[in-house]
Coordinates of C-alpha atoms and ligand atoms in Angstrom, one line a residue:
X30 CA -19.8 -9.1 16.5
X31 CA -16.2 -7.7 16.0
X32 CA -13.5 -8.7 13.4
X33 CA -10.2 -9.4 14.5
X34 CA -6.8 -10.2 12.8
X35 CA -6.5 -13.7 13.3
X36 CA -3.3 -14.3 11.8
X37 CA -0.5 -12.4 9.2
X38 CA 2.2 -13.1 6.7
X39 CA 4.5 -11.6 4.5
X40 CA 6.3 -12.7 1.5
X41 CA 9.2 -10.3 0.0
X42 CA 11.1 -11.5 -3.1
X43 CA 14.8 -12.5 -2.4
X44 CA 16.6 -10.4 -4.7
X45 CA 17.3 -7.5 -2.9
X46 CA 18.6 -4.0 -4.9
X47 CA 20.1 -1.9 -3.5
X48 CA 20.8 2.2 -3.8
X49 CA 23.9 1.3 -5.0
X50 CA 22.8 -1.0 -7.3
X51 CA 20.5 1.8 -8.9
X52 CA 23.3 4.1 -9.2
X53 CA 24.8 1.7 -11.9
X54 CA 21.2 2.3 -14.1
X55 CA 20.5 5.6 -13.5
X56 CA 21.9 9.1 -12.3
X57 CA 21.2 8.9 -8.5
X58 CA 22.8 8.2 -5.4
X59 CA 22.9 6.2 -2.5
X60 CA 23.4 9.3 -0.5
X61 CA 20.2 11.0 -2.3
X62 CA 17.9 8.2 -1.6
X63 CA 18.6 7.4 1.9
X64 CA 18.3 11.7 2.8
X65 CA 14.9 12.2 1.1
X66 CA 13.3 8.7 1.6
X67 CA 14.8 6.2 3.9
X68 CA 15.5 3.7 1.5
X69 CA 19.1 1.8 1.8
X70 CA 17.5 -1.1 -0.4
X71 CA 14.1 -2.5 -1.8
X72 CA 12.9 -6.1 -3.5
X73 CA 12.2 -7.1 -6.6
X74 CA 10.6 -10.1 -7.8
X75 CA 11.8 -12.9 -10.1
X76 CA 10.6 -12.1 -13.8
X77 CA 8.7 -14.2 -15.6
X78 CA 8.4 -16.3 -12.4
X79 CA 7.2 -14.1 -9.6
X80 CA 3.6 -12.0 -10.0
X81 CA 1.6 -10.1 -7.4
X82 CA -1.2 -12.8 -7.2
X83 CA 1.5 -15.5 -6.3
X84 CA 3.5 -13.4 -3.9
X85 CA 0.1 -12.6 -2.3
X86 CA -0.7 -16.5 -2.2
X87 CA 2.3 -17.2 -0.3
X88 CA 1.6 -14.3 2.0
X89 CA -2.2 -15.4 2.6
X90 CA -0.7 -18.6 2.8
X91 CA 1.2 -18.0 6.1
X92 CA -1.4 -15.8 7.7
X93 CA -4.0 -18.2 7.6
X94 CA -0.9 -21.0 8.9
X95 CA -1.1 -18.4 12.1
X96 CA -4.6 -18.1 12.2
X97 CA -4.8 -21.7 12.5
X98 CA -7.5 -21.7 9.4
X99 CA -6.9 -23.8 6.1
X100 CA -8.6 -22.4 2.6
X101 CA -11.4 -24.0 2.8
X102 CA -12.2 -22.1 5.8
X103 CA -12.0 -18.6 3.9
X104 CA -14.9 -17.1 2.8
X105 CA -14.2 -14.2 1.1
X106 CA -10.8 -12.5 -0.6
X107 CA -10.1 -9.1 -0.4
X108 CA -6.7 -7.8 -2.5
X109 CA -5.6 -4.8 -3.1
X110 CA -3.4 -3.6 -5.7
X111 CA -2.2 -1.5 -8.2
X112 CA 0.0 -3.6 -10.3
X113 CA -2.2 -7.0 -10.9
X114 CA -1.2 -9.6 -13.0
X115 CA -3.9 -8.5 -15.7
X116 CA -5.5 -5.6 -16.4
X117 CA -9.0 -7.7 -16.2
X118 CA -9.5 -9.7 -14.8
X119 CA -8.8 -9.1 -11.2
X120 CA -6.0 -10.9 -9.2
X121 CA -7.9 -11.7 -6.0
X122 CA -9.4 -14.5 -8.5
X123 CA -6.2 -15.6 -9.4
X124 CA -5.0 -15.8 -5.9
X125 CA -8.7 -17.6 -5.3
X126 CA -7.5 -20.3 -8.1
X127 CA -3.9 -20.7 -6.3
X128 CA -5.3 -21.2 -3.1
X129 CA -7.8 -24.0 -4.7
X130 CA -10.5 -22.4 -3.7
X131 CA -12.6 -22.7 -7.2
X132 CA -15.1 -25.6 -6.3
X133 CA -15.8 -23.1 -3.1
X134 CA -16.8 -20.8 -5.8
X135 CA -16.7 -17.8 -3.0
X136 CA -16.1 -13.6 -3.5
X137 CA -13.3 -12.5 -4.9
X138 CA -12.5 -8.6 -4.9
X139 CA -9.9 -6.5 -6.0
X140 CA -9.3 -3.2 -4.5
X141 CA -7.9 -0.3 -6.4
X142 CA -6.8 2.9 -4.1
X143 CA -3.4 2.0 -4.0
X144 CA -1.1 2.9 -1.1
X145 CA -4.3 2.9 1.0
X146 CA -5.7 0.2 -0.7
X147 CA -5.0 -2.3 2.5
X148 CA -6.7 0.3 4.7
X149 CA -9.8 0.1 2.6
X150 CA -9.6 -3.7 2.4
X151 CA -9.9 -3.9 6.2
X152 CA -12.7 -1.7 6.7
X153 CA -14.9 -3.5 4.2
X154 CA -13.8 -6.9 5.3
X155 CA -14.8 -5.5 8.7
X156 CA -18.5 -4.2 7.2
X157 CA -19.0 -7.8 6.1
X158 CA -18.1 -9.6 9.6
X159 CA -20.0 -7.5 11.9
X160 CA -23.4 -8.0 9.4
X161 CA -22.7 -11.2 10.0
X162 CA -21.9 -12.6 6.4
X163 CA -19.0 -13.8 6.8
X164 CA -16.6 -15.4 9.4
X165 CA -13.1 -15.6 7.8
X166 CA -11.6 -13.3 5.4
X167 CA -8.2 -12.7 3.8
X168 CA -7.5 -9.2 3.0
X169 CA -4.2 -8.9 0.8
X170 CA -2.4 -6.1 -0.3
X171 CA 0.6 -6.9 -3.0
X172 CA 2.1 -5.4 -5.2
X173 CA 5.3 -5.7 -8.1
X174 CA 6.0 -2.5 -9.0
X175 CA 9.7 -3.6 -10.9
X176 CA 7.6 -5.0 -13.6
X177 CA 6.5 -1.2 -14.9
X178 CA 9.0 1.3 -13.8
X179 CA 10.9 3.8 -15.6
X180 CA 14.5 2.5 -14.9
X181 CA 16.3 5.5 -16.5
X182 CA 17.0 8.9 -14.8
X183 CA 14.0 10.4 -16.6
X184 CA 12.1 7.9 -14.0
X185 CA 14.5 8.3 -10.6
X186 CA 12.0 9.8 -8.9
X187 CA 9.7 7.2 -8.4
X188 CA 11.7 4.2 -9.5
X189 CA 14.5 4.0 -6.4
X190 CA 11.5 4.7 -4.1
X191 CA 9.4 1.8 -4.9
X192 CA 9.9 -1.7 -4.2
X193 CA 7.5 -5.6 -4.7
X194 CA 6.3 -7.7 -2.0
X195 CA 3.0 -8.9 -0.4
X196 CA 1.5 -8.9 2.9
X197 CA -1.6 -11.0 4.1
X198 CA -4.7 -10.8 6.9
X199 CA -7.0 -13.1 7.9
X200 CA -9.6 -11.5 9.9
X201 CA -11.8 -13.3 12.0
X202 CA -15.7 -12.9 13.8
X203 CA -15.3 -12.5 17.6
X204 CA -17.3 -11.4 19.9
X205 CA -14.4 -11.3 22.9
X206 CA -14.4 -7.6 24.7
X207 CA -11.7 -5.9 23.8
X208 CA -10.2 -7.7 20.8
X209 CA -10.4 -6.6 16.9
X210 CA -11.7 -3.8 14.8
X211 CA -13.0 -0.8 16.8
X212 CA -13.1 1.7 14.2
X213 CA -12.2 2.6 10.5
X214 CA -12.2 5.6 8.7
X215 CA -11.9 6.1 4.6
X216 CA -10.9 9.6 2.9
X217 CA -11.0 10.7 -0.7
X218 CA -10.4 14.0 -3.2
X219 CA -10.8 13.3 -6.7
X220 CA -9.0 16.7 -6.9
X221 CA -5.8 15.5 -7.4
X222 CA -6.3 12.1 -9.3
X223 CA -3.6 12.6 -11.2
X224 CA -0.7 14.1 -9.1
X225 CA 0.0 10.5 -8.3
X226 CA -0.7 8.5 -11.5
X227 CA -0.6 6.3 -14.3
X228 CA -3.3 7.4 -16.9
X229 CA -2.1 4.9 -19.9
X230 CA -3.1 2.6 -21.2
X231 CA -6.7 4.4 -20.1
X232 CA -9.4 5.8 -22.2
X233 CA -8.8 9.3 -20.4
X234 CA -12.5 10.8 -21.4
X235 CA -11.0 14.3 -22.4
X236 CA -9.9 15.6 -18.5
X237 CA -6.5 16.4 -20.1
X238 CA -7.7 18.6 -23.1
X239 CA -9.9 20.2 -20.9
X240 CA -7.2 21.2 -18.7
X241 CA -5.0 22.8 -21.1
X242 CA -3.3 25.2 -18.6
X243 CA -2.9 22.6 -16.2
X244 CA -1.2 19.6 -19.0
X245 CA 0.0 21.9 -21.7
X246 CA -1.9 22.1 -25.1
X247 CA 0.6 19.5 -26.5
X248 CA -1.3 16.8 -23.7
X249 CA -4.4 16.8 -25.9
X250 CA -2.8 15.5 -28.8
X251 CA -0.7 12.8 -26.7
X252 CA -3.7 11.7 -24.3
X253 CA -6.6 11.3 -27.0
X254 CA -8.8 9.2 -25.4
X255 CA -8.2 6.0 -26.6
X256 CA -6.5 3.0 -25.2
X257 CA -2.8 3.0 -25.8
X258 CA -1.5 4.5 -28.9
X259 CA 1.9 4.5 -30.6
X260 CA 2.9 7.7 -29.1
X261 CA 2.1 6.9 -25.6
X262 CA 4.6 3.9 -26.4
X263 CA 7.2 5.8 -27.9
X264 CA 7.1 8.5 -25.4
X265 CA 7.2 5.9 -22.3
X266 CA 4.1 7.6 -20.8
X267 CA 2.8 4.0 -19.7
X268 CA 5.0 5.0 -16.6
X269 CA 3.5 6.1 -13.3
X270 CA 4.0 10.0 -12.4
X271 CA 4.2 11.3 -9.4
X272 CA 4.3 15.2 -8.1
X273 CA 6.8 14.4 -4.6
X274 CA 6.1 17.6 -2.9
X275 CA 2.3 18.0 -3.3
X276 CA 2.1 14.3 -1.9
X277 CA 4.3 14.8 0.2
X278 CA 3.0 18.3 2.0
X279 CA -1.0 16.9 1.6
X280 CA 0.7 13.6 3.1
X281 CA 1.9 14.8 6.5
X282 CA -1.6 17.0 6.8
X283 CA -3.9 14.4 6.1
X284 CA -1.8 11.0 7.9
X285 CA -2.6 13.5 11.3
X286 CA -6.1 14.3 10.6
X287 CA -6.8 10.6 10.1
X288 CA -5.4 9.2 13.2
X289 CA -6.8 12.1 15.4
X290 CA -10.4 11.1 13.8
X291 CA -9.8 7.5 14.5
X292 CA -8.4 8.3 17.8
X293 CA -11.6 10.5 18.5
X294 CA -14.5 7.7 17.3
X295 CA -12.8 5.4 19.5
X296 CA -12.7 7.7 22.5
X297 CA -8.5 7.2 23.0
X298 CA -5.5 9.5 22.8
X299 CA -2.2 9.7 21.4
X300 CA -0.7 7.8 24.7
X301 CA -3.2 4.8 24.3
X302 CA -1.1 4.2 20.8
X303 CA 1.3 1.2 21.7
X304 CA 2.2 1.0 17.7
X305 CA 1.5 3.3 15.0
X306 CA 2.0 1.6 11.6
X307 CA 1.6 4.0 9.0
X308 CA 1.8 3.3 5.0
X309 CA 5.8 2.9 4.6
X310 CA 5.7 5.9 1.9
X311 CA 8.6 8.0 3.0
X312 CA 11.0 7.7 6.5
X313 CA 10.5 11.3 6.5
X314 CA 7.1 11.3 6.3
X315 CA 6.3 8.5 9.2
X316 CA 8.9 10.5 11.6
X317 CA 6.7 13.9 10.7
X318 CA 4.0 11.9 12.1
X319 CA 5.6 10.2 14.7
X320 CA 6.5 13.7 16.2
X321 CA 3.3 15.0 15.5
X322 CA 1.4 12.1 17.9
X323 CA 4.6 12.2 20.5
X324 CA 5.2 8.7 20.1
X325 CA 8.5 6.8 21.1
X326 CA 10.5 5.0 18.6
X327 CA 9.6 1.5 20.0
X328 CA 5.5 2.6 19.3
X329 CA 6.1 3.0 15.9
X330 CA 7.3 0.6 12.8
X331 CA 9.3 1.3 10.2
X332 CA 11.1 -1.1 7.8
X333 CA 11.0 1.5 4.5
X334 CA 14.7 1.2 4.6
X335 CA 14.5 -2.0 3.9
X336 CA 11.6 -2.4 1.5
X337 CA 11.1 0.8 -0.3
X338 CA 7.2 1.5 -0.6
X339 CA 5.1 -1.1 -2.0
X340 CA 2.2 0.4 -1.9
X341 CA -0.8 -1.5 -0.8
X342 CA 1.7 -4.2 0.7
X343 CA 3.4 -2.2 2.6
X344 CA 1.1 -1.9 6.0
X345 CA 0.6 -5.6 6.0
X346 CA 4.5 -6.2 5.5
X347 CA 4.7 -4.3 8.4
X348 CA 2.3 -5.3 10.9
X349 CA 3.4 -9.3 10.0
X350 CA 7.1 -8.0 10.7
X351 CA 5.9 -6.3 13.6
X352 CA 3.8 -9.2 14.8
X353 CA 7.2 -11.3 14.3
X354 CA 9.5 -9.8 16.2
X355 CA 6.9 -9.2 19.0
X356 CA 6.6 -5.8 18.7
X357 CA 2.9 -6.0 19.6
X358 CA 1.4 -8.4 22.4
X359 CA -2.2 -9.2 22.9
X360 CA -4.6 -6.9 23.6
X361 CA -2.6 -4.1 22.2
X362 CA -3.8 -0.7 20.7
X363 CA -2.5 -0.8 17.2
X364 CA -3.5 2.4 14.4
X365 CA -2.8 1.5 11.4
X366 CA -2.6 4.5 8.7
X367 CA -2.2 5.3 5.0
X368 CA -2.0 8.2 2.6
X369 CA -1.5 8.2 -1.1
X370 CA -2.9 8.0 -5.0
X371 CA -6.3 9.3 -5.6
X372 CA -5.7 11.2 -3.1
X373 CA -6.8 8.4 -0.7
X374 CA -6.1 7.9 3.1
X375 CA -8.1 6.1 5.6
X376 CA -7.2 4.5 9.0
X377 CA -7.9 1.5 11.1
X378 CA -7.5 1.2 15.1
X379 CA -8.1 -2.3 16.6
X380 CA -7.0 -4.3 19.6
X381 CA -4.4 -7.1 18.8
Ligands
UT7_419 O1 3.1 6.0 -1.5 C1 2.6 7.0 -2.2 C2 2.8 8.3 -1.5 N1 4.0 8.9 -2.0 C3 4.7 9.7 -1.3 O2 4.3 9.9 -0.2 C4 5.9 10.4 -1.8 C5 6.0 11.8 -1.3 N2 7.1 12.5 -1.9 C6 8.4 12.3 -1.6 O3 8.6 11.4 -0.9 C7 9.4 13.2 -2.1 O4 8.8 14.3 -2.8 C8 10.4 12.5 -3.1 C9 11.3 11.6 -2.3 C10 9.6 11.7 -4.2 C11 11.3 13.5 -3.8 O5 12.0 14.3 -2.9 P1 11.9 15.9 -3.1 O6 12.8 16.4 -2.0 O7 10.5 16.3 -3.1 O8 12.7 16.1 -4.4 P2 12.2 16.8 -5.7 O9 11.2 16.0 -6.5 O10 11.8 18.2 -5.4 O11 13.5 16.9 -6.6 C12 14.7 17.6 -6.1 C13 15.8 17.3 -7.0 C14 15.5 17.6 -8.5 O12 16.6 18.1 -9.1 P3 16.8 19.7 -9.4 O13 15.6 20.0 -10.3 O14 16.7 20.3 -8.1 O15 18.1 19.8 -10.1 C15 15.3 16.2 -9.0 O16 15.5 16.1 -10.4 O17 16.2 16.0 -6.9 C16 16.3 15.4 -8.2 N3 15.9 14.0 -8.1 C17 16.8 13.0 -7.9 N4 18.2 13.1 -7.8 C18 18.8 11.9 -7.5 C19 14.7 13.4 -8.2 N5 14.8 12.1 -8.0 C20 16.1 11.8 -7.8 C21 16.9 10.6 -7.6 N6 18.2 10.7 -7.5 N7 16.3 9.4 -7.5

């Protein structure tokens, strides 16, 4: 028994913001963004209308419309995110209670590695179809990052890069040859948890005041290990933090050593790719990559420009996009790949 990706769907948030737009809040520029990143514009959701678990019901909702399976047919949801509605609980229960799926009373898990979060998704949704548990499950990755960024030039260098949306799986038992999942692979180093972070509100357990030379002394009076104090508030260090070059140079490394692995399990090469989809973190990034495997434009998708980087949405955006605009036919050999927060990065190969 194999899983294989039934059907996809992708909801994005109509207001679109633009670079130029961003230069009226903060000191950037359009020119800036679009030579580091990629990024001409990204979405942001609707305030007090719009959350993750509703953009990531309307994406489930149209991947299981192209798998040609109602709710009642799911049995188990798999989200990831890193901006859910509520701290606890979980918004793959919330997405569970949208969908109407309460008198089904079946699992609902949230995921939290973040930009690889949909990679993870997939390869545990996978575990659970080839033991046989289950037959349908949506795996979810959404995310609304413009409800906790810092919009001032303090925060520029992670608020014009990322952007809210929501993209949706439904992966389904098979047991055709040559269709679905043929291997996944799922990296880790605790090392650098907080390099890509947001630690508050958190109960922090000391790591900063043990690190003095890494945080500065002044950290152990600001991070004291409890919840969310008035200084965390005042200081704005609820914010995500980010160090851009350290992901950035462990992101190129690690994005090659996990497609060569997946490549190698599955006994393929480089050539076999027809699309690479890698985690839509950085342009740059994804055409380091594509370089690195020799790929043609054509074998791999990018809609960063367009989007920004949402994070655990941002893969699933992109193979629904790519599924779309028939990019990718039956029986192709799609990789899908991600690197990011934890540091995390994983990938998944499957036929289409
Ligand atoms: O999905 C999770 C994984 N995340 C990633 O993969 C992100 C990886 N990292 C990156 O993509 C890049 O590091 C960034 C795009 C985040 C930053 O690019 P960079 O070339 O590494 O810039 P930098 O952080 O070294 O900053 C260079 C300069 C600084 O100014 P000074 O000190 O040279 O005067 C920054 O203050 O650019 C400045 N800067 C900005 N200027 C205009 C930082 N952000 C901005 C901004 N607009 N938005």
């Amino acid at each position: 028994m194999r899983s294989k990706i039934k059907g996809t769907g992708y909801y994005v948030p109509d207001n679109v913001v633009t670079n130029f737009d961003l230069e009226k809040i903060m000191d950037t520029s359009d020119a800036w963004i679009q030579e580091r990143t990629g990024i001409k514009e990204r979405r942001y959701a609707q305030k007090g209308k719009e959350t993750t678990s509703t953009m990531a019901t309307k994406a489930a909702q149209r991947a299981m419309q192209q798998a040609g399976v109602s709710a009642e047919d799911i049995d188990f949801i798999i989200l990831a995110t890193l901006s859910p509605d509520y701290y606890f609980p979980g918004a793959a229960v919330l997405v569970q209670r949208m969908l109407g799926l309460q008198k089904k009373e079946i699992g609902a898990l949230d995921i939290r590695t973040q930009c690889t979060g949909f990679i993870y998704g997939l390869s545990i949704g996978d575990q659970f179809i080839r033991s046989g548990m289950y037959k349908n499950i949506l795996v979810i990755g959404a995310e609304m990052h413009s409800m906790g960024m810092d919009m001032s030039t303090k925060g520029r260098n992670i608020s014009v890069i990322f952007g809210d949306g929501a993209g949706a799986v439904v992966l389904q038992a098979t047991n055709e040859e040559g269709s679905g999942i043929i291997t996944t692979n799922l990296h880790s180093n605790g090392d650098f948890a907080e390099e890509l972070a947001m630690i508050s509100p958190g109960c922090h357990a000391g790591y900063h005041e043990q690190n003095p030379a890494k945080y500065g002394a002044e950290s152990a009076t600001v991070f004291d290990s409890v919840f969310i104090t008035p200084k965390i508030v005042e200081d704005g260090l609820y914010f995500p933090n980010m160090n851009g070059q350290l992901v950035f140079k462990n992101a190129v490394v690690k994005f090659t050593q996990t497609i060569e692995e997946a490549l190698r399990d599955a006994g393929k090469r480089k050539e076999d790719i027809d699309m690479l989809i890698p985690h839509q973190a950085n342009l740059r990034i994804s055409q380091f990559i594509q370089k690195r495997m020799g790929l043609e434009d054509d074998r791999v998708w990018n809609n960063i420009q367009r989007y920004g980087n949402t994070t655990a949405a941002s893969i699933p955006i992109a193979l629904a996009e790519a599924v779309e605009n028939k990019a990718i036919s039956e029986g192709d050999l799609v990789c899908l790949s991600a690197f990011g927060s934890g540091f995390t990065w994983g990938s998944v190969l499957f036929y289409f």
